[in-house]
Amino acid sequence: GAVVSQHPSRVICKSGTSVKIECRSLDFQATTMFWYRQFPKQSLMLMATSNEGSKATYEQGVEKDKFLINHASLTLSTLTVTSAHPEDSSFYICSANYILRAGTYEQYFGPGTRLTVT
Amino acid sequence: QKEVEQNSGPLSVPEGAIASLNCTYSDRGSQSFFWYRQYSGKSPELIMFIYSNGDKEDGRFTAQLNKASQYVSLLIRDSQPSDSATYLCAVNMGHTGTASKLTFGTGTRLQVTL
């Protein structure tokens, strides 16, 4: 399967600071990546769809000015949590679409970033 | 009604038995279906995808799709303790081939006992 990496795997920051998380497709190009958030013992929540070369599409209830997404190349998308607060502490996971052949694709996840805001 | 529904479990099966995980979805126009495994504290790992009605087998895993009943299942044969995880059903409610988002169920927790 295709490989997606995320960096950093863990980050601890102080309240009010910003944190950037990188998501890379290592062995394929991904025009579309997705950002999810998962709180303990809860299901995945899609935050936004990141499209290369265009603005991200945010899910309802997700603050686009707080969660900045940039998809600058076919292999890299970044999520910046601005002015982080303790309630932003969560497990952030990205995924990328890998096109198998025309008409079919698979979505692969990165290993996730655990953010703790103190 | 939730868009993708799964029984949260836990589903407990003895080692060596067949585990059967079920998922129903609401959008009749859904085109592609995925099963992911997620270990505690880890990100989801793709196990199988299925697009056509019927069965699709890969090793110990078999995915079954019935579009008329809006039902997709995952069978795990010869269950092992290492299969103990949460299994997520995901549905692409767009057309096959579009990079549209997946809608996830809440997952079924599987416990394989010795």
Short mmCIF file of C-alpha atoms in Angstrom, two decimals:
data_model
loop_
_atom_site.label_atom_id
_atom_site.label_comp_id
_atom_site.label_asym_id
_atom_site.label_seq_id
_atom_site.Cartn_x
_atom_site.Cartn_y
_atom_site.Cartn_z
CA GLY A 1 0.00 0.00 0.00
CA ALA A 2 0.86 3.65 -0.28
CA VAL A 3 2.69 5.41 2.55
CA VAL A 4 1.65 8.62 4.25
CA SER A 5 3.83 10.26 6.87
CA GLN A 6 3.07 12.89 9.48
CA HIS A 7 5.33 15.11 11.48
CA PRO A 8 5.59 15.58 14.37
CA SER A 9 4.13 12.46 15.96
CA ARG A 10 3.69 14.22 19.28
CA VAL A 11 3.73 17.85 20.26
CA ILE A 12 3.17 19.67 23.50
CA CYS A 13 2.63 23.40 23.36
CA LYS A 14 1.51 26.20 25.60
CA SER A 15 -1.90 27.77 25.31
CA GLY A 16 -1.96 30.61 22.79
CA THR A 17 0.82 29.30 20.58
CA SER A 18 0.47 27.88 17.07
CA VAL A 19 1.40 24.41 15.94
CA LYS A 20 2.05 23.18 12.41
CA ILE A 21 1.54 19.56 11.41
CA GLU A 22 2.88 18.20 8.12
CA CYS A 23 1.36 15.40 6.09
CA ARG A 24 3.31 13.86 3.23
CA SER A 25 2.52 11.22 0.66
CA LEU A 26 5.87 9.45 0.33
CA ASP A 27 5.56 7.32 -2.78
CA PHE A 28 2.66 8.80 -4.67
CA GLN A 29 1.12 12.11 -5.58
CA ALA A 30 -2.07 13.13 -3.82
CA THR A 31 -4.21 15.88 -5.24
CA THR A 32 -6.56 15.44 -2.31
CA MET A 33 -5.73 14.97 1.34
CA PHE A 34 -7.99 14.98 4.35
CA TRP A 35 -7.56 16.10 7.95
CA TYR A 36 -9.33 14.33 10.79
CA ARG A 37 -9.48 14.78 14.53
CA GLN A 38 -10.18 12.05 17.03
CA PHE A 39 -10.85 12.52 20.73
CA PRO A 40 -10.30 9.59 23.13
CA LYS A 41 -12.75 6.75 22.65
CA GLN A 42 -14.58 8.67 19.94
CA SER A 43 -14.83 8.17 16.21
CA LEU A 44 -12.93 10.00 13.51
CA MET A 45 -14.21 13.45 12.71
CA LEU A 46 -13.41 14.91 9.32
CA MET A 47 -12.23 18.48 9.69
CA ALA A 48 -11.45 19.48 6.12
CA THR A 49 -10.58 18.36 2.63
CA SER A 50 -7.30 19.71 1.32
CA ASN A 51 -6.98 20.18 -2.43
CA GLU A 52 -3.65 20.86 -4.09
CA GLY A 53 -3.51 24.37 -5.47
CA SER A 54 -6.83 25.53 -4.08
CA LYS A 55 -8.50 26.42 -0.83
CA ALA A 56 -9.45 23.72 1.61
CA THR A 57 -13.06 22.74 2.13
CA TYR A 58 -14.00 22.76 5.81
CA GLU A 59 -16.68 20.69 7.46
CA GLN A 60 -19.51 22.42 9.24
CA GLY A 61 -18.48 23.70 12.63
CA VAL A 62 -14.74 23.73 11.93
CA GLU A 63 -13.20 27.19 12.20
CA LYS A 64 -11.17 27.80 9.08
CA ASP A 65 -9.33 30.74 10.65
CA LYS A 66 -8.22 28.55 13.53
CA PHE A 67 -7.26 25.49 11.54
CA LEU A 68 -5.24 26.72 8.57
CA ILE A 69 -4.67 24.22 5.80
CA ASN A 70 -2.17 24.58 2.99
CA HIS A 71 -1.72 22.03 0.21
CA ALA A 72 1.21 23.56 -1.60
CA SER A 73 2.36 20.53 -3.55
CA LEU A 74 1.15 17.13 -4.69
CA THR A 75 2.89 15.47 -1.77
CA LEU A 76 2.49 17.88 1.12
CA SER A 77 -0.39 19.31 3.10
CA THR A 78 -0.01 21.22 6.36
CA LEU A 79 -2.44 21.92 9.17
CA THR A 80 -1.69 24.83 11.47
CA VAL A 81 -3.60 25.07 14.72
CA THR A 82 -3.49 28.74 15.57
CA SER A 83 -3.75 30.10 19.10
CA ALA A 84 -4.14 26.62 20.47
CA HIS A 85 -6.13 26.04 23.64
CA PRO A 86 -6.42 22.98 25.89
CA GLU A 87 -9.68 21.98 24.20
CA ASP A 88 -7.73 21.60 20.95
CA SER A 89 -5.78 18.74 22.50
CA SER A 90 -6.55 15.74 20.35
CA PHE A 91 -5.21 13.17 17.91
CA TYR A 92 -4.92 14.74 14.45
CA ILE A 93 -4.71 12.37 11.51
CA CYS A 94 -4.28 13.10 7.83
CA SER A 95 -5.06 10.86 4.91
CA ALA A 96 -4.40 10.92 1.20
CA ASN A 97 -6.17 9.52 -1.83
CA TYR A 98 -4.13 7.03 -3.82
CA ILE A 99 -5.47 6.43 -7.30
CA LEU A 100 -5.31 2.75 -8.18
CA ARG A 101 -6.45 3.20 -11.73
CA ALA A 102 -8.96 5.37 -13.49
CA GLY A 103 -12.14 5.33 -11.46
CA THR A 104 -10.89 3.67 -8.32
CA TYR A 105 -8.84 4.86 -5.38
CA GLU A 106 -7.90 4.06 -1.82
CA GLN A 107 -7.49 6.42 1.09
CA TYR A 108 -4.41 5.92 3.27
CA PHE A 109 -3.85 7.42 6.68
CA GLY A 110 -0.77 8.92 8.22
CA PRO A 111 0.30 7.75 11.69
CA GLY A 112 -1.27 10.74 13.41
CA THR A 113 -0.09 13.61 15.58
CA ARG A 114 -0.97 13.76 19.24
CA LEU A 115 -1.34 17.38 20.28
CA THR A 116 -1.38 18.38 23.92
CA VAL A 117 -1.98 22.01 24.80
CA THR A 118 -1.08 23.00 28.35
CA GLN B 1 -30.60 7.91 11.08
CA LYS B 2 -26.82 7.87 10.93
CA GLU B 3 -25.28 7.72 7.49
CA VAL B 4 -23.07 4.74 8.31
CA GLU B 5 -24.04 2.52 11.21
CA GLN B 6 -22.06 -0.10 13.04
CA ASN B 7 -22.64 -1.94 16.27
CA SER B 8 -20.11 -0.53 18.73
CA GLY B 9 -19.54 -3.89 20.41
CA PRO B 10 -17.44 -5.21 21.90
CA LEU B 11 -17.75 -8.30 19.76
CA SER B 12 -15.99 -11.13 21.52
CA VAL B 13 -14.91 -14.23 19.59
CA PRO B 14 -12.61 -17.08 20.61
CA GLU B 15 -9.28 -17.53 18.89
CA GLY B 16 -9.66 -19.47 15.66
CA ALA B 17 -13.31 -18.57 15.16
CA ILE B 18 -14.85 -16.41 12.44
CA ALA B 19 -15.55 -12.80 13.37
CA SER B 20 -18.40 -11.14 11.49
CA LEU B 21 -18.55 -7.36 11.43
CA ASN B 22 -21.51 -5.56 9.93
CA CYS B 23 -22.22 -2.12 8.56
CA THR B 24 -25.27 -0.46 7.02
CA TYR B 25 -25.38 2.79 5.10
CA SER B 26 -28.14 5.19 4.24
CA ASP B 27 -27.23 6.58 0.81
CA ARG B 28 -28.37 4.17 -1.86
CA GLY B 29 -26.12 5.89 -4.38
CA SER B 30 -22.93 5.01 -2.48
CA GLN B 31 -20.33 3.51 -4.74
CA SER B 32 -17.31 2.35 -2.78
CA PHE B 33 -16.83 0.80 0.61
CA PHE B 34 -13.81 0.39 2.82
CA TRP B 35 -12.85 -1.45 5.98
CA TYR B 36 -10.18 -0.04 8.26
CA ARG B 37 -8.61 -1.47 11.39
CA GLN B 38 -7.60 0.87 14.19
CA TYR B 39 -5.56 -0.21 17.16
CA SER B 40 -5.87 1.86 20.32
CA GLY B 41 -3.84 5.04 20.05
CA LYS B 42 -2.97 4.43 16.40
CA SER B 43 -4.32 5.69 13.10
CA PRO B 44 -6.61 3.60 10.87
CA GLU B 45 -5.09 1.03 8.56
CA LEU B 46 -6.83 0.05 5.33
CA ILE B 47 -7.76 -3.63 5.23
CA MET B 48 -10.02 -3.95 2.23
CA PHE B 49 -12.18 -2.06 -0.20
CA ILE B 50 -15.07 -3.32 -2.29
CA TYR B 51 -17.02 -1.74 -5.12
CA SER B 52 -19.18 -4.51 -6.57
CA ASN B 53 -21.92 -6.65 -5.11
CA GLY B 54 -20.76 -9.99 -3.81
CA ASP B 55 -17.71 -11.20 -1.97
CA LYS B 56 -14.10 -10.13 -2.13
CA GLU B 57 -11.46 -12.23 -0.40
CA ASP B 58 -7.96 -11.28 0.71
CA GLY B 59 -6.20 -13.78 2.92
CA ARG B 60 -8.21 -14.28 6.10
CA PHE B 61 -10.48 -11.35 5.28
CA THR B 62 -13.64 -11.39 3.18
CA ALA B 63 -15.68 -8.29 2.44
CA GLN B 64 -19.29 -8.75 1.40
CA LEU B 65 -21.43 -6.11 -0.26
CA ASN B 66 -25.15 -6.09 -0.87
CA LYS B 67 -26.18 -2.80 -2.40
CA ALA B 68 -29.86 -3.71 -2.52
CA SER B 69 -29.88 -4.12 1.25
CA GLN B 70 -27.35 -1.30 1.75
CA TYR B 71 -25.21 -3.62 3.77
CA VAL B 72 -21.51 -4.36 3.86
CA SER B 73 -19.74 -6.82 6.11
CA LEU B 74 -16.26 -8.03 6.96
CA LEU B 75 -15.50 -11.62 7.88
CA ILE B 76 -12.26 -12.50 9.61
CA ARG B 77 -11.45 -16.20 9.50
CA ASP B 78 -9.20 -17.93 12.02
CA SER B 79 -9.32 -14.91 14.31
CA GLN B 80 -6.14 -14.16 16.20
CA PRO B 81 -5.57 -12.09 19.35
CA SER B 82 -3.70 -9.61 17.15
CA ASP B 83 -6.98 -8.96 15.33
CA SER B 84 -8.34 -7.33 18.49
CA ALA B 85 -8.97 -3.74 17.43
CA THR B 86 -11.70 -1.37 16.36
CA TYR B 87 -12.93 -1.94 12.81
CA LEU B 88 -14.21 1.08 10.93
CA CYS B 89 -16.57 0.89 8.00
CA ALA B 90 -16.23 3.78 5.56
CA VAL B 91 -18.42 4.69 2.61
CA ASN B 92 -17.79 6.97 -0.32
CA MET B 93 -21.15 8.50 -1.00
CA GLY B 94 -19.97 10.14 -4.18
CA HIS B 95 -19.36 8.53 -7.51
CA THR B 96 -16.57 6.05 -7.99
CA GLY B 97 -13.49 7.79 -9.24
CA THR B 98 -14.04 11.09 -7.52
CA ALA B 99 -11.75 12.01 -4.68
CA SER B 100 -14.69 12.68 -2.43
CA LYS B 101 -14.62 12.24 1.29
CA LEU B 102 -15.38 9.07 3.16
CA THR B 103 -18.12 8.83 5.74
CA PHE B 104 -17.08 6.66 8.66
CA GLY B 105 -19.08 4.57 11.05
CA THR B 106 -18.27 4.77 14.73
CA GLY B 107 -16.52 1.41 14.61
CA THR B 108 -16.96 -2.03 16.13
CA ARG B 109 -14.55 -3.12 18.81
CA LEU B 110 -13.45 -6.72 18.31
CA GLN B 111 -11.95 -8.80 21.11
CA VAL B 112 -10.39 -12.14 20.25
CA THR B 113 -10.07 -14.24 23.36
CA LEU B 114 -7.59 -17.04 24.02
#
